[in-house]
mmCIF file of C-alpha atoms and ligand atoms in Angstrom:
data_model
loop_
_atom_site.group_PDB
_atom_site.id
_atom_site.type_symbol
_atom_site.label_atom_id
_atom_site.label_comp_id
_atom_site.label_asym_id
_atom_site.label_seq_id
_atom_site.Cartn_x
_atom_site.Cartn_y
_atom_site.Cartn_z
ATOM 1 C CA MET Y 194 0.009 0.004 -0.083
ATOM 2 C CA SER Y 195 1.117 3.570 -0.744
ATOM 3 C CA LEU Y 196 1.484 6.153 2.035
ATOM 4 C CA LYS Y 197 -1.788 7.652 0.563
ATOM 5 C CA GLU Y 198 -3.662 4.328 0.878
ATOM 6 C CA LYS Y 199 -2.433 3.751 4.471
ATOM 7 C CA LEU Y 200 -3.383 7.135 5.488
ATOM 8 C CA ASN Y 201 -6.884 6.690 3.946
ATOM 9 C CA VAL Y 202 -7.305 3.459 5.859
ATOM 10 C CA VAL Y 203 -6.367 5.246 9.148
ATOM 11 C CA GLU Y 204 -8.619 8.070 8.443
ATOM 12 C CA GLU Y 205 -11.598 5.552 7.768
ATOM 13 C CA ASN Y 206 -11.017 3.743 10.942
ATOM 14 C CA ILE Y 207 -10.956 7.161 12.975
ATOM 15 C CA CYS Y 208 -14.236 8.056 11.245
ATOM 16 C CA ARG Y 209 -15.792 4.818 12.190
ATOM 17 C CA ALA Y 210 -14.657 4.962 15.698
ATOM 18 C CA CYS Y 211 -16.045 8.378 16.144
ATOM 19 C CA GLN Y 212 -19.390 7.265 14.622
ATOM 20 C CA ARG Y 213 -19.469 4.334 17.120
ATOM 21 C CA ALA Y 214 -18.806 6.560 19.989
ATOM 22 C CA GLY Y 215 -21.049 9.370 18.783
ATOM 23 C CA ARG Y 216 -18.264 11.775 18.563
ATOM 24 C CA ASP Y 217 -17.540 14.428 15.898
ATOM 25 C CA ARG Y 218 -14.454 13.549 13.759
ATOM 26 C CA LYS Y 219 -13.087 17.063 14.136
ATOM 27 C CA ASP Y 220 -12.705 16.388 17.934
ATOM 28 C CA VAL Y 221 -9.968 13.851 17.206
ATOM 29 C CA THR Y 222 -6.409 15.038 16.025
ATOM 30 C CA LEU Y 223 -4.302 12.513 14.261
ATOM 31 C CA ILE Y 224 -0.736 12.769 14.922
ATOM 32 C CA ALA Y 225 1.567 11.041 12.314
ATOM 33 C CA VAL Y 226 4.390 9.517 14.312
ATOM 34 C CA SER Y 227 7.330 9.844 12.040
ATOM 35 C CA LYS Y 228 10.235 8.778 14.256
ATOM 36 C CA THR Y 229 13.069 7.031 12.164
ATOM 37 C CA LYS Y 230 11.274 7.879 8.942
ATOM 38 C CA PRO Y 231 12.955 10.091 6.277
ATOM 39 C CA VAL Y 232 12.070 13.560 5.647
ATOM 40 C CA TRP Y 233 10.628 12.648 2.008
ATOM 41 C CA MET Y 234 8.165 10.457 3.627
ATOM 42 C CA LEU Y 235 6.969 13.224 5.973
ATOM 43 C CA LYS Y 236 6.784 15.692 3.144
ATOM 44 C CA GLU Y 237 4.598 13.107 1.088
ATOM 45 C CA VAL Y 238 2.268 12.937 4.217
ATOM 46 C CA TYR Y 239 2.271 16.693 4.733
ATOM 47 C CA ASP Y 240 1.293 17.101 1.141
ATOM 48 C CA LEU Y 241 -1.702 14.717 1.806
ATOM 49 C CA GLY Y 242 -2.857 17.252 4.393
ATOM 50 C CA ILE Y 243 -1.363 16.147 7.719
ATOM 51 C CA CYS Y 244 0.278 18.958 9.755
ATOM 52 C CA GLN Y 245 0.713 17.161 13.141
ATOM 53 C CA PHE Y 246 3.894 15.168 13.385
ATOM 54 C CA GLY Y 247 5.230 13.280 16.505
ATOM 55 C CA GLU Y 248 8.858 12.615 17.189
ATOM 56 C CA ASN Y 249 10.541 11.002 20.140
ATOM 57 C CA LYS Y 250 14.104 12.152 19.977
ATOM 58 C CA VAL Y 251 15.173 15.864 20.318
ATOM 59 C CA GLN Y 252 17.856 15.745 17.743
ATOM 60 C CA GLU Y 253 15.682 14.039 15.077
ATOM 61 C CA LEU Y 254 12.832 16.561 15.797
ATOM 62 C CA MET Y 255 15.239 19.532 15.365
ATOM 63 C CA ASP Y 256 16.791 18.119 12.087
ATOM 64 C CA LYS Y 257 13.239 17.670 10.576
ATOM 65 C CA TYR Y 258 11.933 20.929 11.917
ATOM 66 C CA SER Y 259 14.661 22.802 10.215
ATOM 67 C CA VAL Y 260 13.798 21.340 6.750
ATOM 68 C CA LEU Y 261 10.244 21.008 6.729
ATOM 69 C CA PRO Y 262 7.256 23.629 6.367
ATOM 70 C CA PRO Y 263 6.962 26.097 9.230
ATOM 71 C CA ASP Y 264 3.153 25.431 9.589
ATOM 72 C CA ILE Y 265 3.810 21.914 10.991
ATOM 73 C CA ASN Y 266 2.903 21.308 14.644
ATOM 74 C CA TRP Y 267 5.720 19.206 16.179
ATOM 75 C CA HIS Y 268 4.650 16.959 19.031
ATOM 76 C CA MET Y 269 7.477 15.760 21.473
ATOM 77 C CA ILE Y 270 6.302 12.324 22.369
ATOM 78 C CA GLY Y 271 9.414 10.726 23.835
ATOM 79 C CA HIS Y 272 11.070 10.927 27.140
ATOM 80 C CA LEU Y 273 12.624 14.273 27.504
ATOM 81 C CA GLN Y 274 15.888 14.961 29.302
ATOM 82 C CA ARG Y 275 16.318 18.154 31.279
ATOM 83 C CA ASN Y 276 19.572 19.162 29.446
ATOM 84 C CA LYS Y 277 17.637 19.038 26.107
ATOM 85 C CA VAL Y 278 14.636 21.105 26.941
ATOM 86 C CA LYS Y 279 16.395 24.266 25.592
ATOM 87 C CA TYR Y 280 16.615 22.767 22.119
ATOM 88 C CA ILE Y 281 12.987 21.994 21.510
ATOM 89 C CA ILE Y 282 11.181 24.448 23.814
ATOM 90 C CA ASP Y 283 10.355 26.897 20.975
ATOM 91 C CA LYS Y 284 9.970 24.079 18.407
ATOM 92 C CA ALA Y 285 7.441 21.688 19.902
ATOM 93 C CA ALA Y 286 3.785 22.825 19.802
ATOM 94 C CA LEU Y 287 3.058 20.267 22.575
ATOM 95 C CA ILE Y 288 5.330 18.360 24.929
ATOM 96 C CA HIS Y 289 3.419 15.098 25.696
ATOM 97 C CA SER Y 290 5.952 13.628 28.105
ATOM 98 C CA VAL Y 291 6.189 15.708 31.225
ATOM 99 C CA ASP Y 292 6.581 13.195 34.026
ATOM 100 C CA SER Y 293 8.199 15.062 36.787
ATOM 101 C CA LEU Y 294 8.296 18.538 38.541
ATOM 102 C CA ARG Y 295 12.092 18.564 38.084
ATOM 103 C CA LEU Y 296 11.584 18.399 34.247
ATOM 104 C CA ALA Y 297 8.793 21.048 34.576
ATOM 105 C CA ASP Y 298 11.097 23.377 36.587
ATOM 106 C CA MET Y 299 13.477 23.126 33.628
ATOM 107 C CA ILE Y 300 10.775 23.964 31.076
ATOM 108 C CA GLU Y 301 9.687 26.914 33.290
ATOM 109 C CA ALA Y 302 13.074 28.388 33.399
ATOM 110 C CA GLU Y 303 13.794 27.990 29.706
ATOM 111 C CA ALA Y 304 10.262 29.349 28.910
ATOM 112 C CA ALA Y 305 10.746 32.421 31.178
ATOM 113 C CA LYS Y 306 14.031 33.237 29.520
ATOM 114 C CA ARG Y 307 12.200 33.328 26.039
ATOM 115 C CA GLN Y 308 9.021 34.907 27.495
ATOM 116 C CA ILE Y 309 6.911 32.211 25.927
ATOM 117 C CA THR Y 310 4.241 29.787 27.295
ATOM 118 C CA VAL Y 311 4.889 26.120 26.768
ATOM 119 C CA ASN Y 312 1.967 23.598 26.383
ATOM 120 C CA VAL Y 313 2.496 20.259 27.852
ATOM 121 C CA LEU Y 314 0.726 17.150 28.847
ATOM 122 C CA LEU Y 315 1.409 14.935 31.974
ATOM 123 C CA GLU Y 316 2.456 11.502 31.019
ATOM 124 C CA VAL Y 317 0.624 8.957 33.237
ATOM 125 C CA ASN Y 318 1.859 5.266 33.597
ATOM 126 C CA ILE Y 319 -1.754 4.248 33.805
ATOM 127 C CA ALA Y 320 -1.214 0.526 33.700
ATOM 128 C CA ARG Y 321 1.644 0.907 36.330
ATOM 129 C CA GLU Y 322 4.165 -0.862 34.238
ATOM 130 C CA GLU Y 323 7.652 -1.068 35.770
ATOM 131 C CA THR Y 324 9.456 -0.402 32.379
ATOM 132 C CA LYS Y 325 7.480 2.749 31.561
ATOM 133 C CA TYR Y 326 8.083 6.491 32.276
ATOM 134 C CA GLY Y 327 5.188 8.529 33.619
ATOM 135 C CA LEU Y 328 3.631 9.552 36.845
ATOM 136 C CA MET Y 329 1.739 6.862 38.791
ATOM 137 C CA PRO Y 330 -2.018 7.468 38.667
ATOM 138 C CA GLU Y 331 -2.150 8.430 42.340
ATOM 139 C CA GLU Y 332 0.521 11.124 41.978
ATOM 140 C CA VAL Y 333 -1.231 12.968 39.117
ATOM 141 C CA ILE Y 334 -3.713 15.101 40.901
ATOM 142 C CA ARG Y 335 -1.157 16.393 43.361
ATOM 143 C CA THR Y 336 1.421 16.934 40.575
ATOM 144 C CA ALA Y 337 -1.137 18.914 38.485
ATOM 145 C CA GLU Y 338 -1.896 21.032 41.598
ATOM 146 C CA SER Y 339 1.820 22.128 41.628
ATOM 147 C CA PHE Y 340 1.519 23.572 38.187
ATOM 148 C CA ALA Y 341 -0.681 26.380 39.573
ATOM 149 C CA ASN Y 342 2.721 27.997 40.630
ATOM 150 C CA TYR Y 343 4.220 28.189 37.074
ATOM 151 C CA LYS Y 344 3.880 31.192 35.022
ATOM 152 C CA ASN Y 345 5.231 29.936 31.621
ATOM 153 C CA ILE Y 346 3.678 26.389 31.390
ATOM 154 C CA CYS Y 347 0.143 25.483 30.423
ATOM 155 C CA VAL Y 348 -0.912 21.935 31.119
ATOM 156 C CA GLN Y 349 -3.450 20.919 28.510
ATOM 157 C CA GLY Y 350 -4.106 17.364 29.459
ATOM 158 C CA LEU Y 351 -2.734 13.835 29.896
ATOM 159 C CA MET Y 352 -0.933 11.320 27.862
ATOM 160 C CA THR Y 353 -0.315 7.559 28.200
ATOM 161 C CA ILE Y 354 1.481 4.832 26.451
ATOM 162 C CA ALA Y 355 -0.754 1.854 26.967
ATOM 163 C CA PRO Y 356 0.804 -1.622 27.366
ATOM 164 C CA PHE Y 357 1.697 -3.706 24.237
ATOM 165 C CA VAL Y 358 -1.184 -6.236 23.940
ATOM 166 C CA GLU Y 359 -2.399 -8.593 21.187
ATOM 167 C CA ASN Y 360 -5.899 -7.614 21.651
ATOM 168 C CA PRO Y 361 -6.493 -3.811 21.815
ATOM 169 C CA GLU Y 362 -9.714 -4.425 23.959
ATOM 170 C CA GLU Y 363 -7.390 -5.199 26.856
ATOM 171 C CA ASN Y 364 -6.322 -1.671 26.882
ATOM 172 C CA ARG Y 365 -9.900 -0.297 27.005
ATOM 173 C CA VAL Y 366 -9.928 -0.205 30.797
ATOM 174 C CA HIS Y 367 -6.568 1.822 30.852
ATOM 175 C CA PHE Y 368 -8.011 4.454 28.414
ATOM 176 C CA ALA Y 369 -11.218 4.699 30.439
ATOM 177 C CA ASN Y 370 -9.084 5.135 33.628
ATOM 178 C CA LEU Y 371 -7.007 7.923 32.085
ATOM 179 C CA HIS Y 372 -10.335 9.566 30.850
ATOM 180 C CA LYS Y 373 -11.691 9.334 34.436
ATOM 181 C CA LEU Y 374 -8.544 10.854 35.825
ATOM 182 C CA SER Y 375 -8.711 13.777 33.478
ATOM 183 C CA VAL Y 376 -12.384 14.442 34.426
ATOM 184 C CA ASP Y 377 -11.418 14.415 38.137
ATOM 185 C CA ILE Y 378 -8.520 16.881 37.524
ATOM 186 C CA ALA Y 379 -10.715 19.260 35.416
ATOM 187 C CA LYS Y 380 -13.229 19.429 38.388
ATOM 188 C CA LYS Y 381 -10.540 20.903 40.483
ATOM 189 C CA ASN Y 382 -10.215 24.070 38.430
ATOM 190 C CA ILE Y 383 -6.396 24.278 38.893
ATOM 191 C CA ASP Y 384 -4.813 27.430 37.624
ATOM 192 C CA ASN Y 385 -2.714 26.935 34.517
ATOM 193 C CA VAL Y 386 -4.299 23.436 34.084
ATOM 194 C CA ASN Y 387 -7.013 22.399 31.658
ATOM 195 C CA MET Y 388 -7.925 18.960 30.555
ATOM 196 C CA SER Y 389 -8.831 19.599 26.952
ATOM 197 C CA VAL Y 390 -6.355 16.878 25.497
ATOM 198 C CA LEU Y 391 -6.290 13.128 25.997
ATOM 199 C CA SER Y 392 -3.384 11.822 24.127
ATOM 200 C CA MET Y 393 -3.864 8.107 23.944
ATOM 201 C CA GLY Y 394 -3.903 5.252 21.324
ATOM 202 C CA MET Y 395 -1.259 4.070 18.754
ATOM 203 C CA THR Y 396 -1.498 1.928 15.742
ATOM 204 C CA ASN Y 397 -2.639 -1.189 17.576
ATOM 205 C CA ASP Y 398 -5.436 0.428 19.680
ATOM 206 C CA TYR Y 399 -6.289 4.049 18.432
ATOM 207 C CA GLU Y 400 -9.769 3.041 17.599
ATOM 208 C CA VAL Y 401 -10.450 1.760 21.164
ATOM 209 C CA ALA Y 402 -8.843 4.863 22.551
ATOM 210 C CA ILE Y 403 -11.194 7.094 20.389
ATOM 211 C CA GLU Y 404 -14.215 5.186 21.716
ATOM 212 C CA GLU Y 405 -12.882 6.019 25.319
ATOM 213 C CA GLY Y 406 -12.337 9.556 24.640
ATOM 214 C CA ALA Y 407 -9.006 10.264 23.004
ATOM 215 C CA THR Y 408 -8.732 13.751 21.580
ATOM 216 C CA HIS Y 409 -5.173 13.003 20.030
ATOM 217 C CA VAL Y 410 -4.066 9.565 18.596
ATOM 218 C CA ARG Y 411 -0.425 8.982 17.888
ATOM 219 C CA VAL Y 412 -0.203 6.678 14.839
ATOM 220 C CA GLY Y 413 3.274 5.657 13.331
ATOM 221 C CA THR Y 414 3.313 2.177 11.847
ATOM 222 C CA GLY Y 415 -0.267 2.510 10.499
ATOM 223 C CA ILE Y 416 0.793 5.427 8.317
ATOM 224 C CA PHE Y 417 4.438 4.986 7.709
ATOM 225 C CA GLY Y 418 4.822 1.229 7.805
ATOM 226 C CA GLU Y 419 7.021 -0.820 10.039
ATOM 227 C CA ARG Y 420 10.058 0.981 11.510
ATOM 228 C CA VAL Y 421 13.588 -0.379 10.896
ATOM 229 C CA TYR Y 422 16.059 0.385 13.638
ATOM 230 C CA LYS Y 423 19.513 0.170 12.320
ATOM 231 C CA SER Y 424 21.978 -1.880 14.601
ATOM 232 C CA ILE Y 425 25.242 -0.285 15.529
HETATM 233 C C1 PLP H 225 6.409 5.224 18.417
HETATM 234 C C2 PLP H 225 5.427 5.792 19.273
HETATM 235 C C3 PLP H 225 3.986 5.954 18.844
HETATM 236 C C4 PLP H 225 3.514 5.268 17.609
HETATM 237 O O1 PLP H 225 3.591 3.823 17.643
HETATM 238 P P1 PLP H 225 3.099 3.002 16.526
HETATM 239 O O2 PLP H 225 2.698 1.702 17.125
HETATM 240 O O3 PLP H 225 3.982 2.809 15.409
HETATM 241 O O4 PLP H 225 1.811 3.497 15.957
HETATM 242 C C5 PLP H 225 3.148 6.526 19.583
HETATM 243 N N1 PLP H 225 3.412 7.041 20.710
HETATM 244 C C6 PLP H 225 4.761 7.093 21.304
HETATM 245 C C7 PLP H 225 5.045 7.750 22.582
HETATM 246 C C8 PLP H 225 5.638 6.369 20.500
HETATM 247 O O5 PLP H 225 6.998 6.406 21.028
#
């Protein structure tokens, strides 16, 4: 299948999931996760109308940012080291992977220097997997409350990377739990914190995620095909 055909399949699946859930298609944003993929492929997908791209490495995001059209929204979806915040702070439209107040402090400091406001999501380890980054579910409300003190960060919602499962139905409970958590936080009316974004769902499970309230789905393989990681 061509990139165009693969993108069409994803688009159709998103539309059908929205219909099943009684949701409007325009309330779900498709992020094309382009990590490891060459610039020409991103350009082709961009020319097909996609303006949201997700990358998980700072260097790769910067490289692609510098050669692709300026109206692209770049999503930083990978673990972010504090010493790299300065490179992407003015390039990422949304940082999905804020998982500690130490990282938030660094984002605040760099944002203050540039007098900008940075949009972030809190990453939640919703299934409590030992190998995953993210705040534990019980820490999220307390952490969100701390963001009332920041002046240059706006929390726009929550993000999670669900477990790798064969049957996407197994992740439904995790998506539902993340949604519940976001509703609980929204009720608290914390300064600088709103819960308009729920970033959940990848190639294997984005349809279930949409049924459970995802506003942003991050699809890589489904659009670009399998990733090949070069061995060193
Ligand atoms: C790689 C990645 C994705 C996309 O994964 P696919 O299974 O290829 O769709 C989504 N989110 C994050 C955080 C990723 O690192």
